[in-house]
Short mmCIF file of C-alpha atoms in Angstrom, two decimals:
data_model
loop_
_atom_site.label_atom_id
_atom_site.label_comp_id
_atom_site.label_asym_id
_atom_site.label_seq_id
_atom_site.Cartn_x
_atom_site.Cartn_y
_atom_site.Cartn_z
CA MET A 1212 53.86 46.79 -35.32
CA LYS A 1213 56.02 49.07 -37.38
CA LYS A 1214 54.51 52.32 -38.71
CA LEU A 1215 54.11 52.48 -42.48
CA LEU A 1216 56.04 55.54 -43.68
CA ASN A 1217 56.22 56.98 -47.18
CA THR A 1218 58.45 55.73 -49.99
CA LEU A 1219 59.78 58.28 -52.47
CA TYR A 1220 59.86 56.92 -56.02
CA VAL A 1221 61.92 58.90 -58.54
CA THR A 1222 60.94 57.86 -62.06
CA SER A 1223 62.37 60.72 -64.11
CA PRO A 1224 65.75 59.55 -65.52
CA ASP A 1225 67.32 63.04 -65.40
CA ALA A 1226 66.27 63.90 -61.83
CA TYR A 1227 68.96 64.62 -59.22
CA LEU A 1228 68.49 64.13 -55.47
CA SER A 1229 70.06 66.50 -52.97
CA LEU A 1230 69.72 67.67 -49.37
CA ASP A 1231 68.51 71.05 -48.13
CA GLY A 1232 68.40 71.18 -44.34
CA GLU A 1233 65.99 68.44 -43.25
CA ASN A 1234 64.46 68.04 -46.70
CA ILE A 1235 65.11 65.83 -49.70
CA VAL A 1236 65.07 67.92 -52.84
CA VAL A 1237 64.39 66.47 -56.29
CA ARG A 1238 65.80 68.67 -59.04
CA LYS A 1239 65.05 68.43 -62.73
CA ASP A 1240 66.47 70.78 -65.36
CA ASP A 1241 68.04 72.87 -62.54
CA GLU A 1242 64.61 73.47 -61.03
CA VAL A 1243 63.11 72.07 -57.82
CA ALA A 1244 60.48 69.50 -58.79
CA MET A 1245 59.74 68.23 -55.27
CA ARG A 1246 60.73 68.82 -51.65
CA LEU A 1247 59.95 66.31 -48.88
CA PRO A 1248 60.86 66.22 -45.15
CA VAL A 1249 63.35 63.47 -44.36
CA HIS A 1250 61.48 62.32 -41.25
CA ASN A 1251 58.40 61.33 -43.31
CA LEU A 1252 60.29 58.78 -45.40
CA ASP A 1253 61.15 55.13 -44.96
CA ALA A 1254 62.86 54.55 -48.31
CA VAL A 1255 63.88 56.16 -51.60
CA ILE A 1256 63.70 54.17 -54.85
CA ALA A 1257 65.30 55.86 -57.84
CA PHE A 1258 65.02 54.91 -61.50
CA ASN A 1259 67.27 57.81 -62.49
CA TYR A 1260 70.81 57.75 -63.82
CA VAL A 1261 71.97 61.17 -62.57
CA GLY A 1262 72.30 60.12 -58.94
CA ALA A 1263 72.19 61.65 -55.48
CA SER A 1264 74.45 63.96 -53.50
CA PRO A 1265 76.85 62.50 -50.89
CA ALA A 1266 75.24 64.75 -48.26
CA LEU A 1267 71.82 63.25 -48.95
CA ILE A 1268 73.15 59.69 -48.88
CA ARG A 1269 74.78 60.34 -45.50
CA LYS A 1270 71.62 61.94 -44.09
CA CYS A 1271 69.49 59.01 -45.23
CA THR A 1272 71.82 56.37 -43.82
CA GLU A 1273 71.93 58.25 -40.49
CA ASN A 1274 68.12 58.15 -40.40
CA ASN A 1275 67.80 54.50 -41.54
CA ILE A 1276 66.29 55.55 -44.88
CA SER A 1277 67.42 53.18 -47.61
CA ILE A 1278 68.19 54.48 -51.11
CA SER A 1279 67.83 51.91 -53.89
CA PHE A 1280 68.84 52.43 -57.51
CA PHE A 1281 67.35 50.64 -60.51
CA SER A 1282 68.17 50.59 -64.21
CA GLY A 1283 64.87 49.75 -65.87
CA ASN A 1284 63.52 46.88 -63.76
CA GLN A 1285 67.02 45.71 -62.79
CA TYR A 1286 68.23 46.33 -59.27
CA CYS A 1287 71.62 48.08 -59.20
CA GLY A 1288 72.45 48.73 -55.56
CA ARG A 1289 71.35 50.10 -52.22
CA PHE A 1290 72.62 52.45 -49.53
CA VAL A 1291 71.60 51.56 -45.97
CA GLY A 1292 72.59 52.68 -42.50
CA LYS A 1293 74.04 50.65 -39.65
CA GLU A 1294 73.12 46.98 -39.37
CA ASN A 1295 69.82 46.34 -37.61
CA GLY A 1296 69.15 43.50 -35.20
CA ASN A 1297 71.95 41.51 -33.65
CA VAL A 1298 74.71 39.27 -34.89
CA ILE A 1299 73.27 36.23 -33.10
CA LEU A 1300 70.14 36.31 -35.31
CA ARG A 1301 72.19 36.61 -38.50
CA LYS A 1302 74.55 33.80 -37.41
CA THR A 1303 71.48 31.63 -36.81
CA GLN A 1304 70.21 32.53 -40.28
CA TYR A 1305 73.56 31.50 -41.80
CA ARG A 1306 73.58 28.19 -39.91
CA PHE A 1307 70.03 27.41 -41.03
CA SER A 1308 70.91 28.21 -44.65
CA ASP A 1309 73.68 25.58 -44.53
CA ASP A 1310 71.32 22.91 -43.16
CA GLN A 1311 69.28 21.23 -45.93
CA GLN A 1312 66.55 20.03 -43.57
CA LYS A 1313 66.07 23.43 -41.96
CA CYS A 1314 66.02 25.05 -45.41
CA LEU A 1315 63.35 22.56 -46.47
CA ASP A 1316 61.24 23.24 -43.36
CA ILE A 1317 61.17 26.97 -44.12
CA ALA A 1318 60.97 26.80 -47.92
CA ARG A 1319 58.19 24.20 -47.88
CA ASN A 1320 55.94 26.52 -45.88
CA MET A 1321 56.79 29.47 -48.13
CA ILE A 1322 55.89 27.49 -51.27
CA LEU A 1323 52.76 26.13 -49.62
CA GLY A 1324 51.78 29.76 -49.10
CA LYS A 1325 52.62 30.61 -52.71
CA VAL A 1326 50.53 27.83 -54.26
CA PHE A 1327 47.67 28.34 -51.77
CA ASN A 1328 47.54 32.02 -52.76
CA GLU A 1329 47.72 31.24 -56.49
CA ARG A 1330 44.70 29.00 -56.00
CA TYR A 1331 42.97 31.77 -54.05
CA VAL A 1332 43.39 34.21 -56.96
CA ILE A 1333 41.88 31.68 -59.37
CA ASN A 1334 39.00 30.81 -57.06
CA ARG A 1335 38.31 34.50 -56.50
CA ALA A 1336 37.95 34.99 -60.26
CA LEU A 1337 35.56 32.02 -60.40
CA ARG A 1338 33.47 33.51 -57.61
CA ASP A 1339 33.39 37.11 -58.81
CA HIS A 1340 33.41 36.71 -62.61
CA GLU A 1341 31.83 33.32 -63.32
CA MET A 1342 30.02 34.60 -66.42
CA ARG A 1343 33.15 36.16 -67.92
CA VAL A 1344 35.78 33.43 -67.55
CA ASP A 1345 36.28 29.88 -68.78
CA THR A 1346 35.05 28.16 -65.62
CA ASP A 1347 36.09 24.65 -66.70
CA LYS A 1348 39.64 25.78 -67.36
CA LEU A 1349 39.91 27.64 -64.04
CA ARG A 1350 38.33 24.84 -62.00
CA ASN A 1351 40.74 22.36 -63.54
CA ALA A 1352 43.68 24.62 -62.64
CA SER A 1353 42.35 25.03 -59.10
CA GLY A 1354 42.14 21.24 -58.74
CA LEU A 1355 45.70 20.77 -59.99
CA LEU A 1356 46.98 23.39 -57.55
CA GLN A 1357 45.19 21.61 -54.70
CA LYS A 1358 47.02 18.41 -55.66
CA ALA A 1359 50.29 20.39 -55.74
CA ILE A 1360 49.60 21.61 -52.20
CA GLU A 1361 49.15 18.02 -51.04
CA ASN A 1362 52.41 16.97 -52.71
CA ILE A 1363 54.30 19.93 -51.24
CA ARG A 1364 53.13 19.05 -47.72
CA LYS A 1365 54.69 15.57 -48.09
CA CYS A 1366 57.82 16.77 -49.90
CA GLN A 1367 61.12 15.74 -48.25
CA ASP A 1368 63.68 17.21 -50.64
CA LEU A 1369 64.49 20.77 -51.76
CA ASN A 1370 64.93 19.84 -55.41
CA GLU A 1371 61.63 17.97 -55.33
CA LEU A 1372 60.05 21.05 -53.78
CA ARG A 1373 61.42 23.25 -56.55
CA GLY A 1374 59.93 20.85 -59.06
CA TYR A 1375 56.46 21.06 -57.50
CA GLU A 1376 56.76 24.85 -57.34
CA GLY A 1377 57.67 25.03 -61.02
CA GLU A 1378 54.77 22.75 -62.01
CA ALA A 1379 52.33 24.84 -59.98
CA ALA A 1380 53.61 28.05 -61.58
CA THR A 1381 53.08 26.51 -65.03
CA VAL A 1382 49.48 25.63 -64.13
CA TYR A 1383 48.84 29.10 -62.73
CA PHE A 1384 50.28 31.06 -65.64
CA ARG A 1385 48.59 28.77 -68.16
CA VAL A 1386 45.23 30.25 -67.08
CA PHE A 1387 46.47 33.73 -66.18
CA ASP A 1388 45.06 35.23 -69.37
CA GLU A 1389 41.56 34.28 -68.16
CA LEU A 1390 41.99 36.74 -65.28
CA ILE A 1391 42.43 39.66 -67.66
CA LEU A 1392 38.92 40.93 -68.34
CA GLN A 1393 39.53 44.25 -70.13
CA ASN A 1394 41.70 45.42 -73.04
CA LYS A 1395 42.38 41.84 -74.08
CA GLU A 1396 43.97 42.83 -77.37
CA GLN A 1397 46.41 45.20 -75.66
CA PHE A 1398 47.04 42.97 -72.66
CA ARG A 1399 46.95 39.38 -73.88
CA PHE A 1400 49.08 36.97 -71.85
CA ARG A 1401 50.65 34.07 -73.75
CA GLY A 1402 53.17 32.93 -71.15
CA ARG A 1403 55.71 34.28 -68.70
CA ASN A 1404 58.86 35.87 -70.13
CA LYS A 1405 61.09 38.27 -68.24
CA ARG A 1406 64.64 38.73 -69.58
CA PRO A 1407 63.47 40.76 -71.36
CA PRO A 1408 59.67 40.98 -71.09
CA LEU A 1409 58.17 40.70 -74.57
CA ASP A 1410 54.66 42.07 -74.05
CA ASN A 1411 52.75 44.59 -71.95
CA VAL A 1412 51.57 42.10 -69.32
CA ASN A 1413 55.04 40.69 -68.69
CA ALA A 1414 56.55 44.18 -68.53
CA LEU A 1415 53.96 45.14 -65.91
CA LEU A 1416 54.48 41.91 -63.96
CA SER A 1417 58.25 42.38 -63.93
CA PHE A 1418 57.92 45.94 -62.71
CA ALA A 1419 55.49 44.96 -59.93
CA TYR A 1420 57.76 42.08 -58.88
CA SER A 1421 60.74 44.47 -58.76
CA LEU A 1422 58.84 46.79 -56.42
CA LEU A 1423 57.77 43.88 -54.21
CA ALA A 1424 61.26 42.34 -54.11
CA ASN A 1425 62.76 45.63 -53.00
CA GLU A 1426 60.21 45.94 -50.20
CA CYS A 1427 60.90 42.37 -49.09
CA ALA A 1428 64.63 43.11 -49.01
CA GLY A 1429 63.98 46.20 -46.90
CA ALA A 1430 61.71 44.22 -44.59
CA ALA A 1431 64.35 41.53 -44.06
CA TYR A 1432 66.97 44.15 -43.32
CA SER A 1433 64.67 46.03 -40.91
CA VAL A 1434 64.25 42.98 -38.64
CA GLY A 1435 67.96 42.17 -38.64
CA LEU A 1436 68.10 39.48 -41.33
CA ASP A 1437 70.52 39.33 -44.25
CA PRO A 1438 68.49 39.80 -47.49
CA TYR A 1439 71.15 37.91 -49.49
CA VAL A 1440 71.02 34.60 -47.57
CA GLY A 1441 67.95 32.55 -48.43
CA PHE A 1442 66.55 29.06 -47.96
CA MET A 1443 64.62 28.25 -51.14
CA HIS A 1444 66.78 30.44 -53.38
CA ARG A 1445 70.39 29.47 -52.95
CA ASP A 1446 73.38 31.77 -52.61
CA ARG A 1447 74.47 33.58 -55.74
CA PRO A 1448 76.65 36.72 -55.87
CA GLY A 1449 74.46 39.81 -56.04
CA ARG A 1450 71.15 37.96 -55.63
CA ARG A 1451 68.93 38.94 -52.71
CA SER A 1452 67.90 35.34 -52.08
CA LEU A 1453 65.97 35.87 -48.85
CA ALA A 1454 63.99 38.73 -50.42
CA LEU A 1455 63.04 36.37 -53.26
CA ASP A 1456 62.05 33.73 -50.69
CA LEU A 1457 59.82 36.15 -48.79
CA MET A 1458 58.09 37.44 -51.89
CA GLU A 1459 57.11 33.99 -53.20
CA GLU A 1460 53.93 33.76 -51.13
CA LEU A 1461 53.14 37.45 -51.81
CA ARG A 1462 53.44 37.40 -55.61
CA SER A 1463 49.87 36.42 -56.46
CA PRO A 1464 47.85 38.08 -53.66
CA VAL A 1465 49.83 41.34 -53.78
CA ALA A 1466 51.67 41.93 -57.08
CA ASP A 1467 49.49 39.87 -59.46
CA ARG A 1468 46.17 41.14 -58.11
CA PHE A 1469 47.57 44.67 -58.16
CA MET A 1470 48.51 44.52 -61.84
CA LEU A 1471 45.24 42.78 -62.77
CA THR A 1472 43.35 45.62 -61.10
CA LEU A 1473 45.35 48.16 -63.11
CA ILE A 1474 44.41 46.44 -66.36
CA ASN A 1475 40.83 45.51 -65.55
CA LYS A 1476 40.00 49.00 -64.29
CA ARG A 1477 41.69 50.54 -67.34
CA GLN A 1478 44.07 52.49 -65.12
CA ILE A 1479 46.89 51.70 -67.53
CA THR A 1480 46.83 51.36 -71.32
CA ALA A 1481 49.03 50.19 -74.17
CA ASP A 1482 50.17 53.81 -74.64
CA ASP A 1483 52.14 53.43 -71.40
CA PHE A 1484 54.50 50.88 -72.98
CA LEU A 1485 57.22 50.99 -75.61
CA GLU A 1486 58.55 48.15 -77.76
CA MET A 1487 62.29 48.32 -78.42
CA GLU A 1488 64.19 47.21 -81.52
CA ASP A 1489 65.03 43.86 -79.90
CA HIS A 1490 61.27 43.38 -79.19
CA ALA A 1491 61.73 43.97 -75.46
CA VAL A 1492 58.81 45.89 -73.97
CA ILE A 1493 59.46 48.57 -71.36
CA MET A 1494 57.23 51.00 -69.50
CA LYS A 1495 57.33 54.67 -70.34
CA GLU A 1496 57.96 57.22 -67.59
CA GLU A 1497 54.29 58.24 -67.41
CA GLY A 1498 53.27 54.59 -67.14
CA ARG A 1499 55.69 54.08 -64.26
CA LYS A 1500 54.30 57.12 -62.50
CA THR A 1501 50.78 55.72 -62.79
CA VAL A 1502 51.83 52.30 -61.50
CA ILE A 1503 53.79 53.75 -58.58
CA GLN A 1504 50.96 56.07 -57.58
CA ARG A 1505 48.50 53.14 -57.54
CA TRP A 1506 51.07 50.99 -55.72
CA GLN A 1507 51.36 53.56 -52.96
CA GLU A 1508 47.58 53.72 -52.67
CA THR A 1509 47.31 49.92 -52.57
CA LYS A 1510 49.85 49.73 -49.75
CA GLN A 1511 47.48 51.75 -47.57
CA GLU A 1512 44.73 49.10 -47.76
CA VAL A 1513 44.02 47.39 -44.44
CA ILE A 1514 43.90 43.60 -44.23
CA GLN A 1515 43.44 41.08 -41.44
CA HIS A 1516 46.63 39.08 -40.99
CA PRO A 1517 45.53 35.44 -40.64
CA PHE A 1518 48.29 34.43 -38.21
CA LEU A 1519 48.82 37.60 -36.19
CA LYS A 1520 45.05 38.18 -35.96
CA GLU A 1521 45.71 41.88 -36.35
CA LYS A 1522 44.65 44.45 -38.91
CA ILE A 1523 47.66 45.81 -40.76
CA GLN A 1524 48.26 47.88 -43.87
CA LEU A 1525 49.10 45.86 -46.96
CA GLY A 1526 52.42 47.72 -47.24
CA LEU A 1527 53.49 46.19 -43.90
CA LEU A 1528 52.90 42.62 -45.04
CA PRO A 1529 56.54 41.97 -46.11
CA TYR A 1530 57.67 43.34 -42.72
CA ALA A 1531 55.18 41.11 -40.86
CA GLN A 1532 56.42 37.99 -42.67
CA ALA A 1533 60.08 38.91 -42.14
CA LEU A 1534 59.33 39.43 -38.45
CA LEU A 1535 57.65 36.01 -38.20
CA LEU A 1536 60.65 34.41 -39.90
CA ALA A 1537 63.00 36.11 -37.43
CA ARG A 1538 60.88 34.83 -34.54
CA TYR A 1539 61.09 31.30 -35.91
CA LEU A 1540 64.88 31.53 -36.28
CA ARG A 1541 65.10 32.73 -32.66
CA GLY A 1542 63.07 29.71 -31.50
CA ASP A 1543 59.97 31.69 -30.52
CA LEU A 1544 57.79 29.80 -33.05
CA ASP A 1545 57.65 26.09 -33.86
CA ALA A 1546 57.46 26.76 -37.62
CA TYR A 1547 57.47 29.64 -40.07
CA PRO A 1548 53.83 30.66 -40.71
CA PRO A 1549 53.31 31.71 -44.36
CA PHE A 1550 50.79 34.34 -45.37
CA LEU A 1551 47.62 32.58 -46.55
CA LYS A 1552 45.13 34.88 -48.26
CA ARG A 1553 41.59 34.33 -47.03
#
């Protein structure tokens, strides 16, 4: 299994990245704010608008360290090194993506994993916080998601599958506010909105999903797959469709539980958010720093992978699923095994 290396997150908008020998240097106001050895890093994710030096970009690509740039929560672009894997795997991926039945076989398992994990999050709240949640509402949602799982198993059409996925997401987010146990006035959830997010919870969800999507894209690339060619999410210029596919089953057990922990443990507050004139809500720099620090800590947690039967760090979960998908495409597995949280 791959070793989990560090990811450098640059949240300050006026920071500039440069190279000094074998070190990445982060400069702010013409002063060195941070210096890190190149060999300790797996990726750099920058939310700055000043940029990075050509020398640093070349050094990172030579060492297979990706550099991703974001504007707010929106992905802008990515520098990577030479292609990983082999052309035969990617050609197989492209052939599968053009075959509706093969797309369905993969996507159905991914969405089964997504709905199964949504139900797990709800059932976990029922088990751990029975006295603090509306148990009737959550049990009803859990039952509806179980019915969705049964329908998805029998589904024989991609559009039908997308319909079941959308219905399950509606059920899940309808009770999502019940999972927020602290700071209810500051973090009340009234429904999912994202372009732009209109409240603190949606801003936090969008940011967590952006971090997860980027890691799924990196995981796909690291095993030799094309992050832009998916099976559930169809081709669209600029959209990392496979990364979105891979993250579906990881949204609730990784990103959602992460952000719920931040809120319920009061590790983030309303002071970390800013409402703009158009009512869009964004995270302040200090809020992003807090989220990223906790994200890095969360990635170090060790879990038991239900299919691999191995203990891995949570940060390696996107890589493990991308690896299993690659094995399926090569013919080493009879089906793609989704991650099912136990």
